[in-house]
mmCIF file of N, CA and C in Angstrom:
data_model
loop_
_atom_site.group_PDB
_atom_site.id
_atom_site.type_symbol
_atom_site.label_atom_id
_atom_site.label_comp_id
_atom_site.label_asym_id
_atom_site.label_seq_id
_atom_site.Cartn_x
_atom_site.Cartn_y
_atom_site.Cartn_z
ATOM 1 N N ARG A 1 88.953 92.073 109.462
ATOM 2 C CA ARG A 1 89.211 91.710 110.842
ATOM 3 C C ARG A 1 88.194 90.667 111.276
ATOM 4 N N TYR A 2 88.686 89.700 111.995
ATOM 5 C CA TYR A 2 87.823 88.641 112.494
ATOM 6 C C TYR A 2 87.819 88.687 114.016
ATOM 7 N N PRO A 3 86.681 89.010 114.624
ATOM 8 C CA PRO A 3 86.626 89.020 116.086
ATOM 9 C C PRO A 3 86.619 87.587 116.623
ATOM 10 N N ILE A 4 87.606 87.263 117.429
ATOM 11 C CA ILE A 4 87.686 85.951 118.066
ATOM 12 C C ILE A 4 86.949 85.999 119.403
ATOM 13 N N LEU A 5 87.236 87.021 120.174
ATOM 14 C CA LEU A 5 86.542 87.321 121.429
ATOM 15 C C LEU A 5 86.118 88.779 121.363
ATOM 16 N N ASP A 6 85.466 89.277 122.392
ATOM 17 C CA ASP A 6 85.025 90.672 122.385
ATOM 18 C C ASP A 6 86.189 91.646 122.203
ATOM 19 N N ASP A 7 87.321 91.364 122.826
ATOM 20 C CA ASP A 7 88.455 92.291 122.802
ATOM 21 C C ASP A 7 89.655 91.779 121.996
ATOM 22 N N PHE A 8 89.489 90.677 121.287
ATOM 23 C CA PHE A 8 90.601 90.068 120.555
ATOM 24 C C PHE A 8 90.205 89.873 119.094
ATOM 25 N N ARG A 9 91.051 90.385 118.175
ATOM 26 C CA ARG A 9 90.775 90.285 116.739
ATOM 27 C C ARG A 9 92.008 89.787 115.992
ATOM 28 N N LEU A 10 91.764 89.032 114.931
ATOM 29 C CA LEU A 10 92.817 88.605 114.015
ATOM 30 C C LEU A 10 92.542 89.202 112.646
ATOM 31 N N SER A 11 93.601 89.653 111.991
ATOM 32 C CA SER A 11 93.472 90.265 110.668
ATOM 33 C C SER A 11 94.513 89.662 109.731
ATOM 34 N N PRO A 12 94.109 88.762 108.841
ATOM 35 C CA PRO A 12 95.052 88.254 107.845
ATOM 36 C C PRO A 12 95.169 89.225 106.677
ATOM 37 N N ARG A 13 96.322 89.199 106.026
ATOM 38 C CA ARG A 13 96.555 90.079 104.883
ATOM 39 C C ARG A 13 97.535 89.389 103.940
ATOM 40 N N LEU A 14 97.345 89.600 102.643
ATOM 41 C CA LEU A 14 98.254 89.048 101.647
ATOM 42 C C LEU A 14 98.632 90.155 100.680
ATOM 43 N N ASP A 15 99.925 90.486 100.629
ATOM 44 C CA ASP A 15 100.437 91.498 99.701
ATOM 45 C C ASP A 15 101.164 90.791 98.562
ATOM 46 N N LEU A 16 100.805 91.161 97.327
ATOM 47 C CA LEU A 16 101.452 90.631 96.128
ATOM 48 C C LEU A 16 102.031 91.796 95.343
ATOM 49 N N ASP A 17 103.248 91.634 94.840
ATOM 50 C CA ASP A 17 103.904 92.704 94.097
ATOM 51 C C ASP A 17 104.661 92.091 92.920
ATOM 52 N N TYR A 18 104.531 92.704 91.748
ATOM 53 C CA TYR A 18 105.257 92.267 90.554
ATOM 54 C C TYR A 18 106.052 93.449 90.028
ATOM 55 N N ARG A 19 107.335 93.215 89.727
ATOM 56 C CA ARG A 19 108.194 94.272 89.181
ATOM 57 C C ARG A 19 108.955 93.744 87.977
ATOM 58 N N ASP A 20 109.045 94.593 86.958
ATOM 59 C CA ASP A 20 109.819 94.280 85.761
ATOM 60 C C ASP A 20 110.668 95.503 85.449
ATOM 61 N N THR A 21 111.975 95.409 85.720
ATOM 62 C CA THR A 21 112.871 96.545 85.510
ATOM 63 C C THR A 21 113.551 96.500 84.147
ATOM 64 N N GLY A 22 113.213 95.511 83.350
ATOM 65 C CA GLY A 22 113.872 95.354 82.056
ATOM 66 C C GLY A 22 114.986 94.332 82.120
ATOM 67 N N SER A 23 115.848 94.429 83.127
ATOM 68 C CA SER A 23 116.941 93.464 83.271
ATOM 69 C C SER A 23 116.563 92.307 84.193
ATOM 70 N N GLU A 24 115.557 92.497 85.029
ATOM 71 C CA GLU A 24 115.107 91.418 85.902
ATOM 72 C C GLU A 24 113.625 91.571 86.222
ATOM 73 N N GLN A 25 113.030 90.461 86.596
ATOM 74 C CA GLN A 25 111.635 90.435 87.018
ATOM 75 C C GLN A 25 111.591 89.856 88.424
ATOM 76 N N SER A 26 110.706 90.386 89.246
ATOM 77 C CA SER A 26 110.557 89.827 90.584
ATOM 78 C C SER A 26 109.092 89.837 90.985
ATOM 79 N N VAL A 27 108.751 88.862 91.789
ATOM 80 C CA VAL A 27 107.420 88.745 92.367
ATOM 81 C C VAL A 27 107.624 88.668 93.868
ATOM 82 N N SER A 28 106.830 89.393 94.613
ATOM 83 C CA SER A 28 106.929 89.376 96.067
ATOM 84 C C SER A 28 105.596 88.903 96.634
ATOM 85 N N VAL A 29 105.654 87.907 97.519
ATOM 86 C CA VAL A 29 104.471 87.381 98.192
ATOM 87 C C VAL A 29 104.710 87.537 99.686
ATOM 88 N N GLU A 30 103.837 88.288 100.360
ATOM 89 C CA GLU A 30 104.023 88.572 101.785
ATOM 90 C C GLU A 30 102.720 88.364 102.553
ATOM 91 N N PRO A 31 102.502 87.155 103.098
ATOM 92 C CA PRO A 31 101.348 86.955 103.971
ATOM 93 C C PRO A 31 101.649 87.495 105.370
ATOM 94 N N THR A 32 100.661 88.126 105.975
ATOM 95 C CA THR A 32 100.806 88.729 107.298
ATOM 96 C C THR A 32 99.607 88.358 108.158
ATOM 97 N N LEU A 33 99.857 88.102 109.433
ATOM 98 C CA LEU A 33 98.781 87.886 110.394
ATOM 99 C C LEU A 33 98.956 88.890 111.524
ATOM 100 N N ARG A 34 97.927 89.683 111.753
ATOM 101 C CA ARG A 34 97.954 90.717 112.795
ATOM 102 C C ARG A 34 96.963 90.333 113.885
ATOM 103 N N ALA A 35 97.392 90.411 115.130
ATOM 104 C CA ALA A 35 96.534 90.149 116.282
ATOM 105 C C ALA A 35 96.431 91.427 117.105
ATOM 106 N N GLU A 36 95.223 91.731 117.546
ATOM 107 C CA GLU A 36 94.990 92.943 118.341
ATOM 108 C C GLU A 36 94.154 92.578 119.563
ATOM 109 N N TYR A 37 94.626 92.998 120.735
ATOM 110 C CA TYR A 37 93.911 92.744 121.981
ATOM 111 C C TYR A 37 93.706 94.070 122.700
ATOM 112 N N ARG A 38 92.468 94.357 123.064
ATOM 113 C CA ARG A 38 92.136 95.597 123.769
ATOM 114 C C ARG A 38 91.825 95.283 125.228
ATOM 115 N N PHE A 39 92.449 96.043 126.123
ATOM 116 C CA PHE A 39 92.218 95.888 127.557
ATOM 117 C C PHE A 39 92.128 97.280 128.163
ATOM 118 N N HIS A 40 90.931 97.666 128.556
ATOM 119 C CA HIS A 40 90.644 99.014 129.061
ATOM 120 C C HIS A 40 91.121 100.051 128.043
ATOM 121 N N ASP A 41 92.064 100.894 128.395
ATOM 122 C CA ASP A 41 92.556 101.929 127.480
ATOM 123 C C ASP A 41 93.823 101.502 126.732
ATOM 124 N N PHE A 42 94.198 100.244 126.830
ATOM 125 C CA PHE A 42 95.404 99.736 126.184
ATOM 126 C C PHE A 42 95.046 98.874 124.975
ATOM 127 N N ILE A 43 95.895 98.945 123.963
ATOM 128 C CA ILE A 43 95.773 98.086 122.789
ATOM 129 C C ILE A 43 97.133 97.433 122.561
ATOM 130 N N PHE A 44 97.158 96.116 122.605
ATOM 131 C CA PHE A 44 98.375 95.362 122.305
ATOM 132 C C PHE A 44 98.232 94.798 120.895
ATOM 133 N N GLU A 45 99.246 95.018 120.070
ATOM 134 C CA GLU A 45 99.211 94.557 118.685
ATOM 135 C C GLU A 45 100.472 93.770 118.383
ATOM 136 N N ALA A 46 100.315 92.655 117.694
ATOM 137 C CA ALA A 46 101.457 91.842 117.268
ATOM 138 C C ALA A 46 101.236 91.428 115.818
ATOM 139 N N ARG A 47 102.325 91.415 115.050
ATOM 140 C CA ARG A 47 102.270 91.011 113.639
ATOM 141 C C ARG A 47 103.380 90.019 113.353
ATOM 142 N N ILE A 48 103.039 89.030 112.563
ATOM 143 C CA ILE A 48 104.049 88.114 112.049
ATOM 144 C C ILE A 48 103.889 88.096 110.531
ATOM 145 N N GLN A 49 105.019 88.220 109.849
ATOM 146 C CA GLN A 49 104.994 88.353 108.393
ATOM 147 C C GLN A 49 106.084 87.478 107.790
ATOM 148 N N TYR A 50 105.745 86.816 106.696
ATOM 149 C CA TYR A 50 106.700 86.010 105.945
ATOM 150 C C TYR A 50 106.856 86.636 104.565
ATOM 151 N N MET A 51 108.073 86.652 104.042
ATOM 152 C CA MET A 51 108.322 87.246 102.738
ATOM 153 C C MET A 51 109.007 86.201 101.854
ATOM 154 N N TRP A 52 108.471 86.029 100.654
ATOM 155 C CA TRP A 52 109.042 85.123 99.654
ATOM 156 C C TRP A 52 109.143 85.889 98.355
ATOM 157 N N ARG A 53 110.364 85.991 97.808
ATOM 158 C CA ARG A 53 110.574 86.806 96.610
ATOM 159 C C ARG A 53 111.494 86.073 95.629
ATOM 160 N N PRO A 54 110.923 85.438 94.599
ATOM 161 C CA PRO A 54 111.764 84.893 93.532
ATOM 162 C C PRO A 54 112.142 85.996 92.547
ATOM 163 N N THR A 55 113.372 85.967 92.060
ATOM 164 C CA THR A 55 113.869 86.961 91.104
ATOM 165 C C THR A 55 114.405 86.236 89.870
ATOM 166 N N ILE A 56 114.004 86.710 88.700
ATOM 167 C CA ILE A 56 114.468 86.131 87.440
ATOM 168 C C ILE A 56 115.321 87.179 86.733
ATOM 169 N N ASP A 57 116.593 86.845 86.500
ATOM 170 C CA ASP A 57 117.469 87.751 85.747
ATOM 171 C C ASP A 57 118.247 86.930 84.722
ATOM 172 N N GLY A 58 119.250 87.523 84.104
ATOM 173 C CA GLY A 58 120.023 86.832 83.074
ATOM 174 C C GLY A 58 120.753 85.601 83.576
ATOM 175 N N GLY A 59 121.040 85.538 84.869
ATOM 176 C CA GLY A 59 121.780 84.415 85.437
ATOM 177 C C GLY A 59 120.912 83.282 85.932
ATOM 178 N N GLY A 60 119.611 83.412 85.867
ATOM 179 C CA GLY A 60 118.718 82.357 86.344
ATOM 180 C C GLY A 60 117.715 82.881 87.354
ATOM 181 N N ILE A 61 117.257 81.976 88.196
ATOM 182 C CA ILE A 61 116.241 82.301 89.195
ATOM 183 C C ILE A 61 116.878 82.253 90.581
ATOM 184 N N GLY A 62 116.674 83.302 91.359
ATOM 185 C CA GLY A 62 117.136 83.336 92.741
ATOM 186 C C GLY A 62 115.956 83.553 93.671
ATOM 187 N N TYR A 63 116.119 83.151 94.907
ATOM 188 C CA TYR A 63 115.045 83.292 95.887
ATOM 189 C C TYR A 63 115.537 84.062 97.100
ATOM 190 N N GLU A 64 114.696 84.903 97.597
ATOM 191 C CA GLU A 64 114.967 85.636 98.830
ATOM 192 C C GLU A 64 113.782 85.388 99.755
ATOM 193 N N THR A 65 114.057 84.971 100.977
ATOM 194 C CA THR A 65 112.989 84.730 101.945
ATOM 195 C C THR A 65 113.345 85.401 103.259
ATOM 196 N N GLY A 66 112.346 85.618 104.075
ATOM 197 C CA GLY A 66 112.574 86.200 105.388
ATOM 198 C C GLY A 66 111.276 86.290 106.159
ATOM 199 N N TYR A 67 111.391 86.669 107.400
ATOM 200 C CA TYR A 67 110.209 86.842 108.228
ATOM 201 C C TYR A 67 110.457 87.979 109.201
ATOM 202 N N ALA A 68 109.368 88.500 109.735
ATOM 203 C CA ALA A 68 109.465 89.590 110.709
ATOM 204 C C ALA A 68 108.377 89.412 111.754
ATOM 205 N N PHE A 69 108.696 89.796 112.968
ATOM 206 C CA PHE A 69 107.728 89.809 114.063
ATOM 207 C C PHE A 69 107.827 91.165 114.733
ATOM 208 N N THR A 70 106.709 91.848 114.864
ATOM 209 C CA THR A 70 106.674 93.133 115.554
ATOM 210 C C THR A 70 105.549 93.112 116.572
ATOM 211 N N ALA A 71 105.738 93.869 117.629
ATOM 212 C CA ALA A 71 104.718 93.979 118.670
ATOM 213 C C ALA A 71 104.762 95.391 119.235
ATOM 214 N N GLY A 72 103.619 95.844 119.692
ATOM 215 C CA GLY A 72 103.551 97.183 120.259
ATOM 216 C C GLY A 72 102.410 97.315 121.244
ATOM 217 N N LEU A 73 102.512 98.327 122.066
ATOM 218 C CA LEU A 73 101.491 98.625 123.062
ATOM 219 C C LEU A 73 101.097 100.084 122.908
ATOM 220 N N GLN A 74 99.812 100.329 122.855
ATOM 221 C CA GLN A 74 99.292 101.690 122.679
ATOM 222 C C GLN A 74 98.359 102.016 123.840
ATOM 223 N N TYR A 75 98.450 103.248 124.318
ATOM 224 C CA TYR A 75 97.570 103.710 125.387
ATOM 225 C C TYR A 75 96.720 104.849 124.849
ATOM 226 N N ASP A 76 95.411 104.710 124.920
ATOM 227 C CA ASP A 76 94.486 105.765 124.505
ATOM 228 C C ASP A 76 94.133 106.618 125.715
ATOM 229 N N PHE A 77 94.395 107.920 125.613
ATOM 230 C CA PHE A 77 94.050 108.816 126.725
ATOM 231 C C PHE A 77 93.286 109.997 126.217
#
């Protein structure tokens, strides 16, 4: 986590995954950036994630891509 301000933090993350099922191989690369802001008893969190997954099978190479954005609000009591 990298503190930007006293109550604001950024957290980068990189997930790598390799799979070999015998009939196909795939690699998954998923960079994620998480932002967290604290205000009194509230925590606001937002994440943006990109997914890139090349797959190698008997028919050649295919690519699957996508992205996700999530946000949430938490109250500590």
